[in-house]
PDB file of C-alpha atoms in Angstrom:
ATOM      1  CA  MET A   1       9.134  -9.136  35.785  1.00 46.00           C
ATOM      2  CA  GLY A   2       6.885  -6.652  33.983  1.00 48.00           C
ATOM      3  CA  ARG A   3       9.669  -4.106  33.771  1.00 52.00           C
ATOM      4  CA  LEU A   4      12.190  -6.773  32.393  1.00 39.00           C
ATOM      5  CA  MET A   5       9.630  -7.664  29.641  1.00 40.00           C
ATOM      6  CA  THR A   6       9.194  -3.974  28.814  1.00 48.00           C
ATOM      7  CA  MET A   7      13.022  -3.569  28.569  1.00 40.00           C
ATOM      8  CA  SER A   8      13.316  -6.573  26.462  1.00 46.00           C
ATOM      9  CA  ARG A   9      10.568  -5.273  24.062  1.00 58.00           C
ATOM     10  CA  THR A  10      12.364  -1.881  23.896  1.00 57.00           C
ATOM     11  CA  ILE A  11      15.681  -3.405  22.989  1.00 54.00           C
ATOM     12  CA  GLU A  12      13.957  -5.604  20.392  1.00 81.00           C
ATOM     13  CA  LEU A  13      12.294  -2.560  18.938  1.00 79.00           C
ATOM     14  CA  ASN A  14      15.468  -0.502  18.831  1.00 86.00           C
ATOM     15  CA  GLU A  15      17.459  -3.273  17.161  1.00 91.00           C
ATOM     16  CA  LEU A  16      14.628  -3.788  14.612  1.00 91.00           C
ATOM     17  CA  ALA A  17      14.597  -0.045  13.983  1.00 94.00           C
ATOM     18  CA  GLU A  18      18.427  -0.003  13.382  1.00 95.00           C
ATOM     19  CA  HIS A  19      18.129  -2.929  10.811  1.00 93.00           C
ATOM     20  CA  ALA A  20      15.192  -1.282   9.110  1.00 95.00           C
ATOM     21  CA  SER A  21      17.154   1.957   8.906  1.00 96.00           C
ATOM     22  CA  SER A  22      19.975   0.076   7.127  1.00 95.00           C
ATOM     23  CA  GLN A  23      17.591  -1.554   4.813  1.00 95.00           C
ATOM     24  CA  ALA A  24      16.002   1.861   3.894  1.00 97.00           C
ATOM     25  CA  ARG A  25      19.380   3.277   3.115  1.00 97.00           C
ATOM     26  CA  ASP A  26      20.226   0.386   0.997  1.00 96.00           C
ATOM     27  CA  ALA A  27      16.883   0.832  -0.880  1.00 97.00           C
ATOM     28  CA  ALA A  28      17.568   4.569  -1.389  1.00 98.00           C
ATOM     29  CA  VAL A  29      21.066   3.671  -2.894  1.00 97.00           C
ATOM     30  CA  ARG A  30      19.625   1.074  -5.267  1.00 97.00           C
ATOM     31  CA  ALA A  31      17.042   3.797  -6.422  1.00 97.00           C
ATOM     32  CA  GLY A  32      19.732   6.339  -6.737  1.00 97.00           C
ATOM     33  CA  VAL A  33      17.951   8.794  -4.337  1.00 98.00           C
ATOM     34  CA  GLU A  34      18.290  10.541  -1.038  1.00 98.00           C
ATOM     35  CA  VAL A  35      15.297  10.054   1.256  1.00 98.00           C
ATOM     36  CA  ARG A  36      14.671  12.303   4.222  1.00 98.00           C
ATOM     37  CA  VAL A  37      11.920  13.797   6.155  1.00 98.00           C
ATOM     38  CA  LEU A  38      10.322  17.114   4.911  1.00 98.00           C
ATOM     39  CA  ASP A  39      11.100  20.322   6.930  1.00 96.00           C
ATOM     40  CA  GLU A  40      10.939  23.364   4.954  1.00 96.00           C
ATOM     41  CA  ILE A  41       7.711  25.008   3.397  1.00 96.00           C
ATOM     42  CA  ASP A  42       9.363  24.845  -0.041  1.00 97.00           C
ATOM     43  CA  GLU A  43       9.689  21.079   0.440  1.00 98.00           C
ATOM     44  CA  PHE A  44       6.026  20.864   1.396  1.00 97.00           C
ATOM     45  CA  ARG A  45       5.020  22.823  -1.686  1.00 96.00           C
ATOM     46  CA  ARG A  46       7.079  20.624  -3.967  1.00 97.00           C
ATOM     47  CA  ALA A  47       5.579  17.413  -2.327  1.00 97.00           C
ATOM     48  CA  SER A  48       2.150  18.982  -3.110  1.00 96.00           C
ATOM     49  CA  GLU A  49       2.965  19.683  -6.652  1.00 94.00           C
ATOM     50  CA  ILE A  50       4.126  16.058  -7.159  1.00 95.00           C
ATOM     51  CA  PHE A  51       0.799  14.803  -5.858  1.00 94.00           C
ATOM     52  CA  GLU A  52      -1.220  17.233  -8.037  1.00 92.00           C
ATOM     53  CA  SER A  53       0.643  16.253 -11.142  1.00 91.00           C
ATOM     54  CA  ILE A  54       0.095  12.573 -10.506  1.00 90.00           C
ATOM     55  CA  TRP A  55      -3.712  12.886  -9.624  1.00 84.00           C
ATOM     56  CA  GLY A  56      -4.443  15.679 -12.106  1.00 80.00           C
ATOM     57  CA  THR A  57      -5.619  18.191  -9.659  1.00 74.00           C
ATOM     58  CA  GLY A  58      -4.605  21.829  -9.014  1.00 73.00           C
ATOM     59  CA  PRO A  59      -3.945  24.178  -6.057  1.00 75.00           C
ATOM     60  CA  ALA A  60      -7.715  24.612  -5.672  1.00 68.00           C
ATOM     61  CA  ASN A  61      -8.492  20.958  -5.204  1.00 70.00           C
ATOM     62  CA  ALA A  62      -4.905  19.773  -4.151  1.00 73.00           C
ATOM     63  CA  GLN A  63      -4.652  16.139  -2.890  1.00 81.00           C
ATOM     64  CA  MET A  64      -2.450  17.258  -0.015  1.00 89.00           C
ATOM     65  CA  PRO A  65      -2.015  20.993   0.339  1.00 93.00           C
ATOM     66  CA  ALA A  66       1.384  22.271   1.485  1.00 95.00           C
ATOM     67  CA  GLU A  67      -0.248  23.981   4.448  1.00 96.00           C
ATOM     68  CA  LEU A  68      -1.774  20.602   5.736  1.00 96.00           C
ATOM     69  CA  ILE A  69       1.630  18.792   5.250  1.00 97.00           C
ATOM     70  CA  ARG A  70       3.149  21.605   7.358  1.00 97.00           C
ATOM     71  CA  ALA A  71       0.365  21.174  10.097  1.00 97.00           C
ATOM     72  CA  LEU A  72       0.637  17.461  10.273  1.00 97.00           C
ATOM     73  CA  THR A  73       4.498  17.299  10.556  1.00 97.00           C
ATOM     74  CA  HIS A  74       4.311  19.992  13.213  1.00 97.00           C
ATOM     75  CA  ALA A  75       1.859  17.874  15.108  1.00 97.00           C
ATOM     76  CA  GLY A  76       4.250  14.951  15.030  1.00 97.00           C
ATOM     77  CA  SER A  77       3.090  13.007  11.893  1.00 98.00           C
ATOM     78  CA  TYR A  78       5.277  12.043   8.976  1.00 98.00           C
ATOM     79  CA  ALA A  79       6.304  13.400   5.703  1.00 98.00           C
ATOM     80  CA  ALA A  80       9.235  12.526   3.695  1.00 98.00           C
ATOM     81  CA  GLY A  81      10.550  13.050   0.058  1.00 98.00           C
ATOM     82  CA  ALA A  82      13.067  11.421  -2.309  1.00 98.00           C
ATOM     83  CA  TRP A  83      15.619  13.657  -3.974  1.00 98.00           C
ATOM     84  CA  LEU A  84      17.117  12.790  -7.372  1.00 96.00           C
ATOM     85  CA  ASP A  85      19.955  14.832  -8.609  1.00 94.00           C
ATOM     86  CA  GLY A  86      18.990  17.676  -6.393  1.00 94.00           C
ATOM     87  CA  SER A  87      15.195  17.671  -7.077  1.00 96.00           C
ATOM     88  CA  MET A  88      12.371  16.003  -5.252  1.00 98.00           C
ATOM     89  CA  ALA A  89      11.126  12.949  -7.292  1.00 97.00           C
ATOM     90  CA  GLY A  90       8.547  11.685  -4.962  1.00 98.00           C
ATOM     91  CA  ALA A  91       6.915  12.034  -1.508  1.00 98.00           C
ATOM     92  CA  VAL A  92       4.848  10.366   1.121  1.00 98.00           C
ATOM     93  CA  VAL A  93       2.766  11.621   4.038  1.00 98.00           C
ATOM     94  CA  GLY A  94       1.407   9.686   6.968  1.00 98.00           C
ATOM     95  CA  VAL A  95      -0.838  10.596   9.849  1.00 98.00           C
ATOM     96  CA  LEU A  96      -0.559   9.239  13.385  1.00 97.00           C
ATOM     97  CA  GLY A  97      -3.653   7.101  14.140  1.00 96.00           C
ATOM     98  CA  ARG A  98      -5.236   4.857  16.737  1.00 96.00           C
ATOM     99  CA  ASP A  99      -7.549   1.940  16.534  1.00 95.00           C
ATOM    100  CA  ARG A 100      -8.668  -0.938  18.704  1.00 94.00           C
ATOM    101  CA  LEU A 101      -5.092  -2.499  18.376  1.00 94.00           C
ATOM    102  CA  GLY A 102      -3.358   0.694  19.452  1.00 96.00           C
ATOM    103  CA  ASP A 103      -1.281   3.316  17.730  1.00 97.00           C
ATOM    104  CA  HIS A 104      -0.113   3.197  14.128  1.00 98.00           C
ATOM    105  CA  LEU A 105       0.812   5.415  11.344  1.00 98.00           C
ATOM    106  CA  HIS A 106      -1.830   5.858   8.627  1.00 98.00           C
ATOM    107  CA  SER A 107       0.048   6.441   5.216  1.00 98.00           C
ATOM    108  CA  HIS A 108      -2.455   8.744   3.337  1.00 96.00           C
ATOM    109  CA  ILE A 109      -0.633   9.425   0.136  1.00 96.00           C
ATOM    110  CA  LEU A 110       2.545   8.394  -1.774  1.00 97.00           C
ATOM    111  CA  GLY A 111       3.510   9.526  -5.245  1.00 96.00           C
ATOM    112  CA  VAL A 112       6.498   9.249  -7.580  1.00 96.00           C
ATOM    113  CA  ASP A 113       7.220  11.423 -10.664  1.00 94.00           C
ATOM    114  CA  ARG A 114       6.191   9.238 -13.694  1.00 90.00           C
ATOM    115  CA  ALA A 115       9.707   9.807 -15.160  1.00 90.00           C
ATOM    116  CA  VAL A 116      11.348   7.877 -12.535  1.00 93.00           C
ATOM    117  CA  ARG A 117       8.627   5.294 -11.414  1.00 88.00           C
ATOM    118  CA  THR A 118      10.620   2.288 -12.413  1.00 91.00           C
ATOM    119  CA  ARG A 119      13.717   2.963 -10.329  1.00 95.00           C
ATOM    120  CA  GLY A 120      12.280   1.841  -7.030  1.00 96.00           C
ATOM    121  CA  VAL A 121      11.754   5.226  -5.480  1.00 98.00           C
ATOM    122  CA  GLY A 122       8.463   4.247  -4.105  1.00 97.00           C
ATOM    123  CA  TYR A 123       9.929   1.390  -2.393  1.00 98.00           C
ATOM    124  CA  ALA A 124      12.731   3.412  -0.954  1.00 98.00           C
ATOM    125  CA  LEU A 125      10.108   5.862   0.343  1.00 98.00           C
ATOM    126  CA  LYS A 126       8.151   3.080   1.928  1.00 98.00           C
ATOM    127  CA  GLN A 127      11.427   1.516   3.565  1.00 98.00           C
ATOM    128  CA  HIS A 128      12.209   4.970   4.925  1.00 98.00           C
ATOM    129  CA  GLN A 129       8.606   5.210   6.449  1.00 98.00           C
ATOM    130  CA  ARG A 130       9.005   1.807   8.055  1.00 98.00           C
ATOM    131  CA  ALA A 131      12.262   2.797   9.634  1.00 97.00           C
ATOM    132  CA  TRP A 132      10.811   6.216  10.936  1.00 98.00           C
ATOM    133  CA  ALA A 133       7.679   4.378  12.337  1.00 98.00           C
ATOM    134  CA  LEU A 134       9.757   1.846  14.219  1.00 97.00           C
ATOM    135  CA  GLU A 135      12.145   4.698  15.551  1.00 96.00           C
ATOM    136  CA  HIS A 136       8.973   6.435  16.932  1.00 96.00           C
ATOM    137  CA  GLY A 137       7.679   3.165  18.598  1.00 95.00           C
ATOM    138  CA  LEU A 138       5.105   2.216  16.057  1.00 96.00           C
ATOM    139  CA  ARG A 139       4.749  -1.311  14.792  1.00 96.00           C
ATOM    140  CA  ARG A 140       2.116  -0.946  12.263  1.00 98.00           C
ATOM    141  CA  VAL A 141       1.395   1.215   9.196  1.00 98.00           C
ATOM    142  CA  MET A 142      -2.050   1.389   7.614  1.00 98.00           C
ATOM    143  CA  TRP A 143      -3.269   2.624   4.216  1.00 98.00           C
ATOM    144  CA  THR A 144      -5.777   2.068   1.566  1.00 97.00           C
ATOM    145  CA  PHE A 145      -5.401   1.294  -2.251  1.00 97.00           C
ATOM    146  CA  ASP A 146      -7.606   0.758  -5.219  1.00 96.00           C
ATOM    147  CA  PRO A 147      -7.740  -3.139  -5.424  1.00 98.00           C
ATOM    148  CA  LEU A 148      -8.121  -3.031  -9.185  1.00 97.00           C
ATOM    149  CA  VAL A 149      -4.893  -1.324  -9.618  1.00 96.00           C
ATOM    150  CA  ARG A 150      -2.592  -4.320 -10.345  1.00 97.00           C
ATOM    151  CA  ARG A 151       0.833  -2.755  -9.894  1.00 95.00           C
ATOM    152  CA  ASN A 152      -0.254  -1.326  -6.444  1.00 96.00           C
ATOM    153  CA  ALA A 153      -1.636  -4.608  -5.268  1.00 98.00           C
ATOM    154  CA  HIS A 154       1.662  -6.491  -6.162  1.00 97.00           C
ATOM    155  CA  PHE A 155       3.771  -3.670  -4.684  1.00 97.00           C
ATOM    156  CA  ASN A 156       1.749  -3.589  -1.342  1.00 98.00           C
ATOM    157  CA  LEU A 157       1.033  -7.376  -0.810  1.00 98.00           C
ATOM    158  CA  HIS A 158       4.136  -8.837  -2.206  1.00 97.00           C
ATOM    159  CA  LYS A 159       7.021  -6.301  -2.503  1.00 97.00           C
ATOM    160  CA  LEU A 160       6.279  -4.756   0.899  1.00 98.00           C
ATOM    161  CA  GLY A 161       4.781  -7.801   2.535  1.00 97.00           C
ATOM    162  CA  ALA A 162       1.620  -5.978   3.783  1.00 98.00           C
ATOM    163  CA  GLU A 163      -1.491  -7.777   4.627  1.00 98.00           C
ATOM    164  CA  ALA A 164      -5.132  -7.148   3.457  1.00 98.00           C
ATOM    165  CA  ALA A 165      -7.163  -6.194   6.472  1.00 97.00           C
ATOM    166  CA  SER A 166     -10.706  -5.310   4.958  1.00 97.00           C
ATOM    167  CA  TYR A 167     -12.414  -4.516   1.799  1.00 98.00           C
ATOM    168  CA  GLU A 168     -14.266  -1.267   1.833  1.00 96.00           C
ATOM    169  CA  ASP A 169     -17.049  -0.276  -0.522  1.00 95.00           C
ATOM    170  CA  ASN A 170     -16.946   3.219  -2.032  1.00 92.00           C
ATOM    171  CA  PHE A 171     -14.541   4.268   0.834  1.00 88.00           C
ATOM    172  CA  TYR A 172     -14.195   7.927  -0.278  1.00 85.00           C
ATOM    173  CA  GLY A 173     -17.493   8.426  -2.124  1.00 84.00           C
ATOM    174  CA  SER A 174     -17.391  10.210  -5.426  1.00 72.00           C
ATOM    175  CA  MET A 175     -13.898  11.530  -6.395  1.00 59.00           C
ATOM    176  CA  THR A 176     -13.108  14.056  -8.976  1.00 59.00           C
ATOM    177  CA  ASP A 177      -9.449  13.884  -9.511  1.00 60.00           C
ATOM    178  CA  GLY A 178      -7.875  12.817 -12.962  1.00 52.00           C
ATOM    179  CA  VAL A 179      -7.331   9.186 -11.845  1.00 61.00           C
ATOM    180  CA  ASN A 180     -10.563   8.278  -9.993  1.00 62.00           C
ATOM    181  CA  ALA A 181     -13.168  10.410 -11.635  1.00 60.00           C
ATOM    182  CA  GLY A 182     -16.267   8.583 -12.826  1.00 63.00           C
ATOM    183  CA  ASP A 183     -15.611   5.403 -10.759  1.00 73.00           C
ATOM    184  CA  GLU A 184     -16.696   4.248  -7.256  1.00 87.00           C
ATOM    185  CA  SER A 185     -13.937   4.489  -4.617  1.00 87.00           C
ATOM    186  CA  ASP A 186     -13.728   0.822  -3.425  1.00 94.00           C
ATOM    187  CA  ARG A 187     -10.462   0.373  -1.277  1.00 97.00           C
ATOM    188  CA  LEU A 188      -8.418  -2.456   0.174  1.00 98.00           C
ATOM    189  CA  PHE A 189      -7.370  -1.517   3.607  1.00 97.00           C
ATOM    190  CA  VAL A 190      -3.811  -3.011   4.376  1.00 97.00           C
ATOM    191  CA  SER A 191      -1.978  -3.422   7.505  1.00 98.00           C
ATOM    192  CA  TRP A 192       1.837  -3.528   7.374  1.00 98.00           C
ATOM    193  CA  ARG A 193       3.048  -5.079  10.615  1.00 97.00           C
ATOM    194  CA  LEU A 194       6.560  -3.777  10.618  1.00 97.00           C
ATOM    195  CA  ASP A 195       7.922  -6.533  12.887  1.00 93.00           C
ATOM    196  CA  ALA A 196       6.313  -9.462  11.206  1.00 94.00           C
ATOM    197  CA  ASP A 197       8.358 -12.085   9.445  1.00 93.00           C
ATOM    198  CA  ARG A 198       6.574 -11.424   6.272  1.00 94.00           C
ATOM    199  CA  THR A 199       7.690  -7.854   6.268  1.00 95.00           C
ATOM    200  CA  VAL A 200      11.258  -8.566   7.305  1.00 92.00           C
ATOM    201  CA  GLU A 201      11.584 -11.198   4.493  1.00 93.00           C
ATOM    202  CA  ALA A 202      10.133  -8.605   1.919  1.00 94.00           C
ATOM    203  CA  ALA A 203      12.492  -5.989   2.986  1.00 92.00           C
ATOM    204  CA  SER A 204      15.363  -8.429   2.454  1.00 90.00           C
ATOM    205  CA  GLY A 205      13.905  -9.597  -1.012  1.00 89.00           C
ATOM    206  CA  ARG A 206      13.285 -13.145   0.261  1.00 90.00           C
ATOM    207  CA  LEU A 207       9.391 -13.190   0.270  1.00 93.00           C
ATOM    208  CA  SER A 208       8.193 -16.119  -1.701  1.00 93.00           C
ATOM    209  CA  GLU A 209       6.123 -15.273  -4.793  1.00 94.00           C
ATOM    210  CA  LEU A 210       2.804 -17.112  -5.421  1.00 96.00           C
ATOM    211  CA  ASN A 211       2.297 -18.635  -8.736  1.00 96.00           C
ATOM    212  CA  ALA A 212      -1.273 -18.719 -10.255  1.00 96.00           C
ATOM    213  CA  ASP A 213      -0.563 -21.548 -12.547  1.00 95.00           C
ATOM    214  CA  ALA A 214       0.865 -23.759  -9.901  1.00 96.00           C
ATOM    215  CA  LEU A 215      -2.003 -22.901  -7.607  1.00 96.00           C
ATOM    216  CA  LEU A 216      -4.699 -23.769 -10.147  1.00 94.00           C
ATOM    217  CA  GLY A 217      -2.757 -26.929 -10.989  1.00 94.00           C
ATOM    218  CA  GLY A 218      -2.986 -27.729  -7.298  1.00 93.00           C
ATOM    219  CA  GLY A 219      -6.731 -27.465  -7.012  1.00 92.00           C
ATOM    220  CA  ALA A 220      -7.357 -23.701  -6.568  1.00 94.00           C
ATOM    221  CA  VAL A 221     -10.592 -22.431  -8.221  1.00 94.00           C
ATOM    222  CA  VAL A 222     -11.179 -19.139  -9.948  1.00 95.00           C
ATOM    223  CA  GLY A 223     -13.688 -16.753  -8.393  1.00 95.00           C
ATOM    224  CA  LEU A 224     -13.165 -13.942 -11.020  1.00 96.00           C
ATOM    225  CA  GLU A 225     -11.895 -14.603 -14.505  1.00 95.00           C
ATOM    226  CA  ALA A 226      -9.232 -12.835 -16.306  1.00 95.00           C
ATOM    227  CA  ASP A 227     -11.970 -11.180 -18.649  1.00 93.00           C
ATOM    228  CA  GLY A 228     -13.827  -9.876 -15.582  1.00 94.00           C
ATOM    229  CA  SER A 229     -16.540 -12.399 -15.560  1.00 93.00           C
ATOM    230  CA  ARG A 230     -17.683 -13.898 -12.242  1.00 89.00           C
ATOM    231  CA  ALA A 231     -17.468 -17.724 -11.722  1.00 84.00           C
ATOM    232  CA  ALA A 232     -20.346 -19.460  -9.953  1.00 67.00           C
ATOM    233  CA  SER A 233     -20.383 -19.265  -6.222  1.00 67.00           C
ATOM    234  CA  HIS A 234     -18.440 -21.750  -4.331  1.00 69.00           C
ATOM    235  CA  ASP A 235     -16.831 -22.690  -1.018  1.00 82.00           C
ATOM    236  CA  ALA A 236     -13.361 -23.818  -2.155  1.00 90.00           C
ATOM    237  CA  PRO A 237     -10.445 -23.597   0.317  1.00 93.00           C
ATOM    238  CA  LEU A 238      -8.348 -21.713  -2.214  1.00 95.00           C
ATOM    239  CA  VAL A 239      -9.653 -18.962  -4.573  1.00 96.00           C
ATOM    240  CA  LEU A 240      -8.149 -16.799  -7.187  1.00 97.00           C
ATOM    241  CA  CYS A 241      -9.514 -13.432  -8.220  1.00 97.00           C
ATOM    242  CA  ALA A 242      -8.244 -11.653 -11.480  1.00 97.00           C
ATOM    243  CA  THR A 243      -7.522  -8.036 -12.030  1.00 98.00           C
ATOM    244  CA  PRO A 244      -7.413  -5.983 -15.300  1.00 97.00           C
ATOM    245  CA  GLU A 245      -3.945  -5.328 -16.723  1.00 96.00           C
ATOM    246  CA  ASN A 246      -4.385  -1.620 -16.469  1.00 95.00           C
ATOM    247  CA  ILE A 247      -7.601  -0.276 -14.860  1.00 94.00           C
ATOM    248  CA  VAL A 248      -6.541   3.352 -15.317  1.00 90.00           C
ATOM    249  CA  SER A 249      -6.587   2.931 -19.217  1.00 92.00           C
ATOM    250  CA  VAL A 250      -9.924   0.901 -18.997  1.00 93.00           C
ATOM    251  CA  ARG A 251     -11.458   3.762 -16.933  1.00 89.00           C
ATOM    252  CA  ARG A 252     -10.275   6.262 -19.557  1.00 89.00           C
ATOM    253  CA  GLU A 253     -11.336   4.208 -22.608  1.00 92.00           C
ATOM    254  CA  ASP A 254     -14.539   2.337 -21.514  1.00 94.00           C
ATOM    255  CA  PRO A 255     -15.939   3.626 -18.163  1.00 92.00           C
ATOM    256  CA  ASN A 256     -18.692   1.122 -18.213  1.00 93.00           C
ATOM    257  CA  LEU A 257     -16.266  -1.881 -18.431  1.00 95.00           C
ATOM    258  CA  ALA A 258     -14.182  -0.244 -15.644  1.00 93.00           C
ATOM    259  CA  LEU A 259     -17.520  -0.031 -13.489  1.00 94.00           C
ATOM    260  CA  ARG A 260     -18.343  -3.724 -14.374  1.00 95.00           C
ATOM    261  CA  TRP A 261     -14.863  -4.659 -13.160  1.00 96.00           C
ATOM    262  CA  ARG A 262     -15.387  -2.680  -9.902  1.00 96.00           C
ATOM    263  CA  HIS A 263     -18.488  -4.476  -9.094  1.00 96.00           C
ATOM    264  CA  ALA A 264     -17.264  -7.750 -10.034  1.00 96.00           C
ATOM    265  CA  LEU A 265     -14.118  -7.481  -7.750  1.00 97.00           C
ATOM    266  CA  ARG A 266     -16.388  -6.231  -5.005  1.00 96.00           C
ATOM    267  CA  ASP A 267     -18.724  -9.064  -5.263  1.00 95.00           C
ATOM    268  CA  THR A 268     -16.026 -11.689  -5.408  1.00 96.00           C
ATOM    269  CA  LEU A 269     -12.940 -10.369  -3.404  1.00 97.00           C
ATOM    270  CA  GLY A 270     -14.967  -8.230  -1.187  1.00 96.00           C
ATOM    271  CA  ASP A 271     -17.513 -10.714  -0.425  1.00 95.00           C
ATOM    272  CA  ALA A 272     -14.909 -13.540   0.144  1.00 95.00           C
ATOM    273  CA  MET A 273     -13.161 -11.354   2.712  1.00 96.00           C
ATOM    274  CA  ARG A 274     -16.263 -10.537   4.489  1.00 95.00           C
ATOM    275  CA  SER A 275     -17.243 -14.139   4.693  1.00 94.00           C
ATOM    276  CA  GLY A 276     -13.955 -15.284   6.294  1.00 94.00           C
ATOM    277  CA  TYR A 277     -11.325 -15.748   3.510  1.00 96.00           C
ATOM    278  CA  VAL A 278      -7.930 -14.326   3.934  1.00 96.00           C
ATOM    279  CA  VAL A 279      -5.846 -12.703   1.233  1.00 97.00           C
ATOM    280  CA  ARG A 280      -2.654 -14.729   1.189  1.00 96.00           C
ATOM    281  CA  GLY A 281      -0.825 -12.610  -1.511  1.00 96.00           C
ATOM    282  CA  PHE A 282      -0.999 -11.195  -5.046  1.00 98.00           C
ATOM    283  CA  THR A 283       0.774 -12.732  -8.118  1.00 97.00           C
ATOM    284  CA  ARG A 284       2.829 -11.006 -10.560  1.00 95.00           C
ATOM    285  CA  SER A 285       0.369 -12.080 -13.220  1.00 96.00           C
ATOM    286  CA  GLY A 286      -2.553 -10.086 -11.542  1.00 97.00           C
ATOM    287  CA  TRP A 287      -4.308 -12.635  -9.234  1.00 98.00           C
ATOM    288  CA  TYR A 288      -5.488 -12.263  -5.613  1.00 98.00           C
ATOM    289  CA  VAL A 289      -5.011 -15.410  -3.848  1.00 97.00           C
ATOM    290  CA  LEU A 290      -7.506 -16.051  -1.025  1.00 97.00           C
ATOM    291  CA  SER A 291      -7.874 -18.989   1.458  1.00 95.00           C
ATOM    292  CA  ARG A 292      -9.877 -20.132   4.184  1.00 87.00           C
ATOM    293  CA  ASP A 293      -8.250 -19.607   7.723  1.00 68.00           C
ATOM    294  CA  GLY A 294      -5.669 -22.367   8.238  1.00 54.00           C
ATOM    295  CA  HIS A 295      -5.319 -23.395   4.694  1.00 57.00           C
ATOM    296  CA  SER A 296      -1.724 -22.462   3.235  1.00 59.00           C
ATOM    297  CA  ALA A 297      -1.612 -20.969  -0.190  1.00 65.00           C
ATOM    298  CA  GLY A 298       1.840 -22.600  -0.689  1.00 58.00           C
ATOM    299  CA  SER A 299       3.790 -21.275  -3.709  1.00 47.00           C
TER     300      SER A 299
END
């Protein structure tokens, strides 16, 4: 019986991997790119250069040195690039990991050249990553992102269908790159369950989008206002937390305001998650939607 169950799970995983590979190819076609794993040292160097240009670093403090990418892939981890008209336009690197739930891929870094960021290149890279992970017997991908970056929150939690696992205060400590310097490095840890209905629906473009106005009209309360001010403490079943429209610009133009946003989101979203709230999604208009276990956010 045990062997039959194992065979069934293997067949199921193989079928899902084939479907994911097809979806990844479709995503690449829509973005007009070719996505493939990195193999040559020149490819590793180009990927490192892309990361340097995005994060404003240099070879001396590179986000992901070419030599490290080489070592990781040689050890069995994952790195891929997206080529547009013969040139690499984006790259992603992931490291094999293990936690209490088992093996997974930790997606450490993904970057897309700013000139082509609206083409769906990042989405194509993530779908390729999903297919690769499934082909290698992995059912989860984990990563972190800055919860104040609205476009990343919507991309991760809605476009990909990943789920918020935990809120981590100042996860990386002080950072000196051109994007994060002067701020504290709070991060939202996400879990991308590759075989979950939510992920499959997102990969097919069918994941329902939450609407903040509809939720507020239905009784949801605001935990963090759109101006960054914190609401009074409460224990409502459904809570919304706002984000700034562009925290990167705020950080550059008014570092003190950016830090106030950081602490406000930590004290609302972070504390809510630690007290048992679950992030149900992120709206296009920039709101985290949280609910108590068992309470549906609806749409």
